[in-house]
Tab-separated table of N, CA and C in Angstrom:
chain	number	residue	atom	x	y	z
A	1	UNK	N	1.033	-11.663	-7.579
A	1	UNK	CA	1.457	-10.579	-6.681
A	1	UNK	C	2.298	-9.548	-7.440
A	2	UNK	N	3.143	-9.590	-8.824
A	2	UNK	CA	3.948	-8.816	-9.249
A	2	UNK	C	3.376	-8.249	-9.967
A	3	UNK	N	1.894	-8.810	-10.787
A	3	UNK	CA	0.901	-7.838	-11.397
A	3	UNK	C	0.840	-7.147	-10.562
A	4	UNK	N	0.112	-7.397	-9.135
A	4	UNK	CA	-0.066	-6.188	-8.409
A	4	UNK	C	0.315	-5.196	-8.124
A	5	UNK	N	1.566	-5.888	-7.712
A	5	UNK	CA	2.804	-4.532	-7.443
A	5	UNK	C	2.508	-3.377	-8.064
A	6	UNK	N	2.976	-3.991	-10.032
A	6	UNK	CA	3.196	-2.904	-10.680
A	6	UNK	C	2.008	-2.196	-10.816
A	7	UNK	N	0.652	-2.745	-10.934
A	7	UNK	CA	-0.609	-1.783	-10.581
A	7	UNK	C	-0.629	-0.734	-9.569
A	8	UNK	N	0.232	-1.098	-8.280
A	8	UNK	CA	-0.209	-0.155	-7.177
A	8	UNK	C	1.371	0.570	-7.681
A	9	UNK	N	2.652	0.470	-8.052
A	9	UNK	CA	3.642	1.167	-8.401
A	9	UNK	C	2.601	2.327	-9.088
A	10	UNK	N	2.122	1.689	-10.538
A	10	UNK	CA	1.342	2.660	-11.548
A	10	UNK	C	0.520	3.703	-10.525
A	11	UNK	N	-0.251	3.046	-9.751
A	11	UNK	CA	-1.424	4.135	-9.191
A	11	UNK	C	-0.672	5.096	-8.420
A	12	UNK	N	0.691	5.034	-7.685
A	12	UNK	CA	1.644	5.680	-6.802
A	12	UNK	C	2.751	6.134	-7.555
A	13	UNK	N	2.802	6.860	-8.531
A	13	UNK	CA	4.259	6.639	-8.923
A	13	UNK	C	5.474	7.358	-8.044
A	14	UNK	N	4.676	8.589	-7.193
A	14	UNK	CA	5.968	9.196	-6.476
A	14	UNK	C	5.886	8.223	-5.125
A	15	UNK	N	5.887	7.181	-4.924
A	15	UNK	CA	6.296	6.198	-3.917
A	15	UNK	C	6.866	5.251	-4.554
A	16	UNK	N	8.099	4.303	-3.735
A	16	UNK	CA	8.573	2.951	-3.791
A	16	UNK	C	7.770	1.950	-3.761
A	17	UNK	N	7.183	1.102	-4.169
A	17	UNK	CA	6.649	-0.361	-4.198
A	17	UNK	C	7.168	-1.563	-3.573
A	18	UNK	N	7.111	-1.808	-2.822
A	18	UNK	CA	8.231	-3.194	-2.358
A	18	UNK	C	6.852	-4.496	-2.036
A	19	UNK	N	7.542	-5.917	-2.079
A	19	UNK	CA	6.947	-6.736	-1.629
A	19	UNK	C	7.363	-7.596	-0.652
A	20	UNK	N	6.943	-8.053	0.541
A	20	UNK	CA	7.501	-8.341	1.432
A	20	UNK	C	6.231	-9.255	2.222
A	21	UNK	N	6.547	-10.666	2.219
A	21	UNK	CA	6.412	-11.670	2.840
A	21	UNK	C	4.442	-11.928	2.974
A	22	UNK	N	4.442	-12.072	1.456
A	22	UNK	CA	3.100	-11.590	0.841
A	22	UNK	C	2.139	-10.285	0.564
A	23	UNK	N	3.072	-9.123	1.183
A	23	UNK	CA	2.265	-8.031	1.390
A	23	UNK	C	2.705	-7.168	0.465
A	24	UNK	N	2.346	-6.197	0.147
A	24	UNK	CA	2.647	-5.179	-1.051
A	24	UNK	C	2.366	-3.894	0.114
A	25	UNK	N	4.019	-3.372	-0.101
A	25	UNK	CA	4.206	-2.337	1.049
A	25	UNK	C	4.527	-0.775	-0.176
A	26	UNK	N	3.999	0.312	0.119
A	26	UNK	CA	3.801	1.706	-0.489
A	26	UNK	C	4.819	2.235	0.755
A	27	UNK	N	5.990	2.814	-0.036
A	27	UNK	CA	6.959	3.432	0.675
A	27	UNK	C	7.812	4.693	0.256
A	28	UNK	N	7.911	5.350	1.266
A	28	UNK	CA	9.029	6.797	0.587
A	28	UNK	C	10.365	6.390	1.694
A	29	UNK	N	11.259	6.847	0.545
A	29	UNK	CA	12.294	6.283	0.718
A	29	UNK	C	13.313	7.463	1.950
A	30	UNK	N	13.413	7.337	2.898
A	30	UNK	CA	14.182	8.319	3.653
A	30	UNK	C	15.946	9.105	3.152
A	31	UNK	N	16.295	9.712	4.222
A	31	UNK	CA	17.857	10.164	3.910
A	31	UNK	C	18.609	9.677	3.337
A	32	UNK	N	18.747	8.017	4.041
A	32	UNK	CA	19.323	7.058	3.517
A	32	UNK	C	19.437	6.431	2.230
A	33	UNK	N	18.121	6.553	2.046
A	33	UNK	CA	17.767	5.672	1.081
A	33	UNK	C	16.607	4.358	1.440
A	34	UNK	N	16.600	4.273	2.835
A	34	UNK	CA	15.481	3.028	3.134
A	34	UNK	C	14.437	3.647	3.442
A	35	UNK	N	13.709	2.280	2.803
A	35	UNK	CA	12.438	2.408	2.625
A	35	UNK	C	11.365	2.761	4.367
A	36	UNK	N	10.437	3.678	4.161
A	36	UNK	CA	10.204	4.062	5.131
A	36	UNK	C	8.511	3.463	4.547
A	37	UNK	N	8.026	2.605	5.415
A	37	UNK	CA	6.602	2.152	5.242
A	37	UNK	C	5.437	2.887	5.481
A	38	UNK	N	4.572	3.351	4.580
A	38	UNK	CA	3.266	4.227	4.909
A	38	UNK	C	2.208	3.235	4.724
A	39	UNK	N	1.931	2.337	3.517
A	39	UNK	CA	0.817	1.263	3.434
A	39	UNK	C	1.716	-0.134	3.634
A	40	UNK	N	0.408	-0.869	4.347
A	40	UNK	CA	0.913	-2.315	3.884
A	40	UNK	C	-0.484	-2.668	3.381
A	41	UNK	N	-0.733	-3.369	2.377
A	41	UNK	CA	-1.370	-4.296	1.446
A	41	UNK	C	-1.714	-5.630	1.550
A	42	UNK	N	-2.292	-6.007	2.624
A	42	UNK	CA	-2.845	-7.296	2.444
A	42	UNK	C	-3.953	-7.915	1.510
A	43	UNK	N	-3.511	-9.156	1.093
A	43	UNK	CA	-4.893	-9.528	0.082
A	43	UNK	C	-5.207	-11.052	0.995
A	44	UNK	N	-6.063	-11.059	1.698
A	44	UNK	CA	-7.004	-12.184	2.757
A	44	UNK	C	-8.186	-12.172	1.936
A	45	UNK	N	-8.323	-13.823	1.064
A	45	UNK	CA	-9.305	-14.059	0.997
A	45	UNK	C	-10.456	-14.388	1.877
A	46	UNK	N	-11.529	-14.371	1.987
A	46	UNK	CA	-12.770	-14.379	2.603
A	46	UNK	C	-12.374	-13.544	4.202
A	47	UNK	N	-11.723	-12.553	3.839
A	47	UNK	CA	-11.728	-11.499	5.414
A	47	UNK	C	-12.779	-10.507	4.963
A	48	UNK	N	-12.881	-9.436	5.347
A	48	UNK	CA	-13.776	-8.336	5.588
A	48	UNK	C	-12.944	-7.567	4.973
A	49	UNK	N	-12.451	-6.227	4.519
A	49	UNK	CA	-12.177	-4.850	4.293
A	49	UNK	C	-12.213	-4.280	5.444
A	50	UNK	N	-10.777	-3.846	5.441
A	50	UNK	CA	-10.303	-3.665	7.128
A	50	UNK	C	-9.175	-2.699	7.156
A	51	UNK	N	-9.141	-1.134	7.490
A	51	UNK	CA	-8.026	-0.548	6.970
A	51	UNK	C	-7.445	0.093	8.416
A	52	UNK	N	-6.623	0.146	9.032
A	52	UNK	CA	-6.608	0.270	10.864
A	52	UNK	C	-4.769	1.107	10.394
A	53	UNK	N	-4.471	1.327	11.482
A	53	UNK	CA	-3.320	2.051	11.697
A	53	UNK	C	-2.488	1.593	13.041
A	54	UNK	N	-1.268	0.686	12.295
A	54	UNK	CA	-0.173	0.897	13.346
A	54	UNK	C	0.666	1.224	13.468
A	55	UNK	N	1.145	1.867	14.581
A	55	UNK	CA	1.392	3.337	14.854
A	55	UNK	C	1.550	4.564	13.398
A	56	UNK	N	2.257	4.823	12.782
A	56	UNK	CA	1.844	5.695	11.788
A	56	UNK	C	1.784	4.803	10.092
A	57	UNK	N	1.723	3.495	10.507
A	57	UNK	CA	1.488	2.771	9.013
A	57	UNK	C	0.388	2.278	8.878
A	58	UNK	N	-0.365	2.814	7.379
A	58	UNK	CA	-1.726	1.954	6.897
A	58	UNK	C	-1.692	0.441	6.920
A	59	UNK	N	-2.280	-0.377	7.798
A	59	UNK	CA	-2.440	-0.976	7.396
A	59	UNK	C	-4.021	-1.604	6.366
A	60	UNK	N	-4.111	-1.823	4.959
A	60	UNK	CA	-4.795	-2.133	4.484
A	60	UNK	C	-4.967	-3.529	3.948
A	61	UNK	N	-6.113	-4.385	4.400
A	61	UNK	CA	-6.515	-5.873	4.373
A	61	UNK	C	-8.027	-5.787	3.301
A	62	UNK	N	-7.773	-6.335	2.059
A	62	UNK	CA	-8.801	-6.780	1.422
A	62	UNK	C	-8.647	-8.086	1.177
A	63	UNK	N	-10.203	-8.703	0.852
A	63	UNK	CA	-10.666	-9.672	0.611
A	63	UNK	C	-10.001	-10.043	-1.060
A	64	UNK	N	-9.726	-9.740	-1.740
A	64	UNK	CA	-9.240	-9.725	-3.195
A	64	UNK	C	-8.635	-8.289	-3.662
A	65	UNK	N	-8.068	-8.461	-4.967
A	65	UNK	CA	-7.012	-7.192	-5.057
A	65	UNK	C	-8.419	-5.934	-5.340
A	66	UNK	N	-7.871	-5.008	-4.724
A	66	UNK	CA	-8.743	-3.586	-4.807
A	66	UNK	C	-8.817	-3.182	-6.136
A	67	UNK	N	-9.093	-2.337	-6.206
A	67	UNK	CA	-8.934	-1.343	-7.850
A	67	UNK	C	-8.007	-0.205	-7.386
A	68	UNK	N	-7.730	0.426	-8.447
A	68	UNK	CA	-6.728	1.217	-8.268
A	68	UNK	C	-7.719	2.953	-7.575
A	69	UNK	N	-8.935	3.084	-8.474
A	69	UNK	CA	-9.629	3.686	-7.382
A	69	UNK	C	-10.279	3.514	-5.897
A	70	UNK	N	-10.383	2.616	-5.734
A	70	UNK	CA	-10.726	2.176	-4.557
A	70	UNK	C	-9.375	2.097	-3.335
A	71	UNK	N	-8.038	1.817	-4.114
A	71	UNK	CA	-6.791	2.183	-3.564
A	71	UNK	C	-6.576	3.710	-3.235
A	72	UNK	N	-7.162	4.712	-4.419
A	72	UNK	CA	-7.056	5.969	-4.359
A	72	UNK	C	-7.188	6.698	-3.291
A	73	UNK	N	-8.727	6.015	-2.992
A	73	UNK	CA	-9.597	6.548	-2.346
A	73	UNK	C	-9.341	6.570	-0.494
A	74	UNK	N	-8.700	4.892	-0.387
A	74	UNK	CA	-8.805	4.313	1.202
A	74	UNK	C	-7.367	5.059	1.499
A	75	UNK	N	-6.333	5.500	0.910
A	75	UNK	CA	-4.717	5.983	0.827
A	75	UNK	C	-4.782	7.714	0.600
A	76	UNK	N	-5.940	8.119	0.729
A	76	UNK	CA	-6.271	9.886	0.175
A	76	UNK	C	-5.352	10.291	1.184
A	77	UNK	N	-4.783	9.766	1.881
A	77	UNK	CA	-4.246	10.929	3.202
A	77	UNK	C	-2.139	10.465	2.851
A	78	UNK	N	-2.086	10.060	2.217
A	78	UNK	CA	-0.334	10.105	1.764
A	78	UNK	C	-0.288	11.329	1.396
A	79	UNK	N	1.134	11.750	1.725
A	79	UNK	CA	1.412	12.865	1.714
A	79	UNK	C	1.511	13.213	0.187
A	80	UNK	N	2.335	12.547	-0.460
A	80	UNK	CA	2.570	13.181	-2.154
A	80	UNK	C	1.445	12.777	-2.693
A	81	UNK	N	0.080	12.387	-2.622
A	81	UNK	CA	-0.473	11.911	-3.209
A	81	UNK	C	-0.727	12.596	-4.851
């Protein structure tokens, strides 16, 4: 999971990276300083590819870790991209 991280840190660099309770969360950091969640990152083996929205956070569910284009691609709508 900390390979991952730093893969999706690398593919994001103007976002925060955090990991949290298996998930690899893509975040910009507010006024404060806390982390404000735009992706969450699930890796579910034998699920489907499944990318849905609750209320304004990605949630993204793959079957094994994505590629960093294929991350590019399903995340095109972040704002700093």
């Amino acid at each position: 999971t900390t390979n991952f991280k730093q893969k999706v840190q690398n593919a994001f660099p103007s976002y925060t990276v955090l990991i949290r309770s298996q998930s690899v969360m893509i975040c910009e950091l507010d006024a404060r300083g806390q982390p404000d969640e735009l992706v969450v990152i699930r890796i579910v083996p034998n699920s489907s590819k499944s990318l849905s929205f609750k209320s304004r956070i990605l949630i993204a569910t793959y079957p094994k870790e994505p590629s960093v284009q294929e991350m590019k691609r399903d995340f095109q709508n972040l704002r700093n991209y």
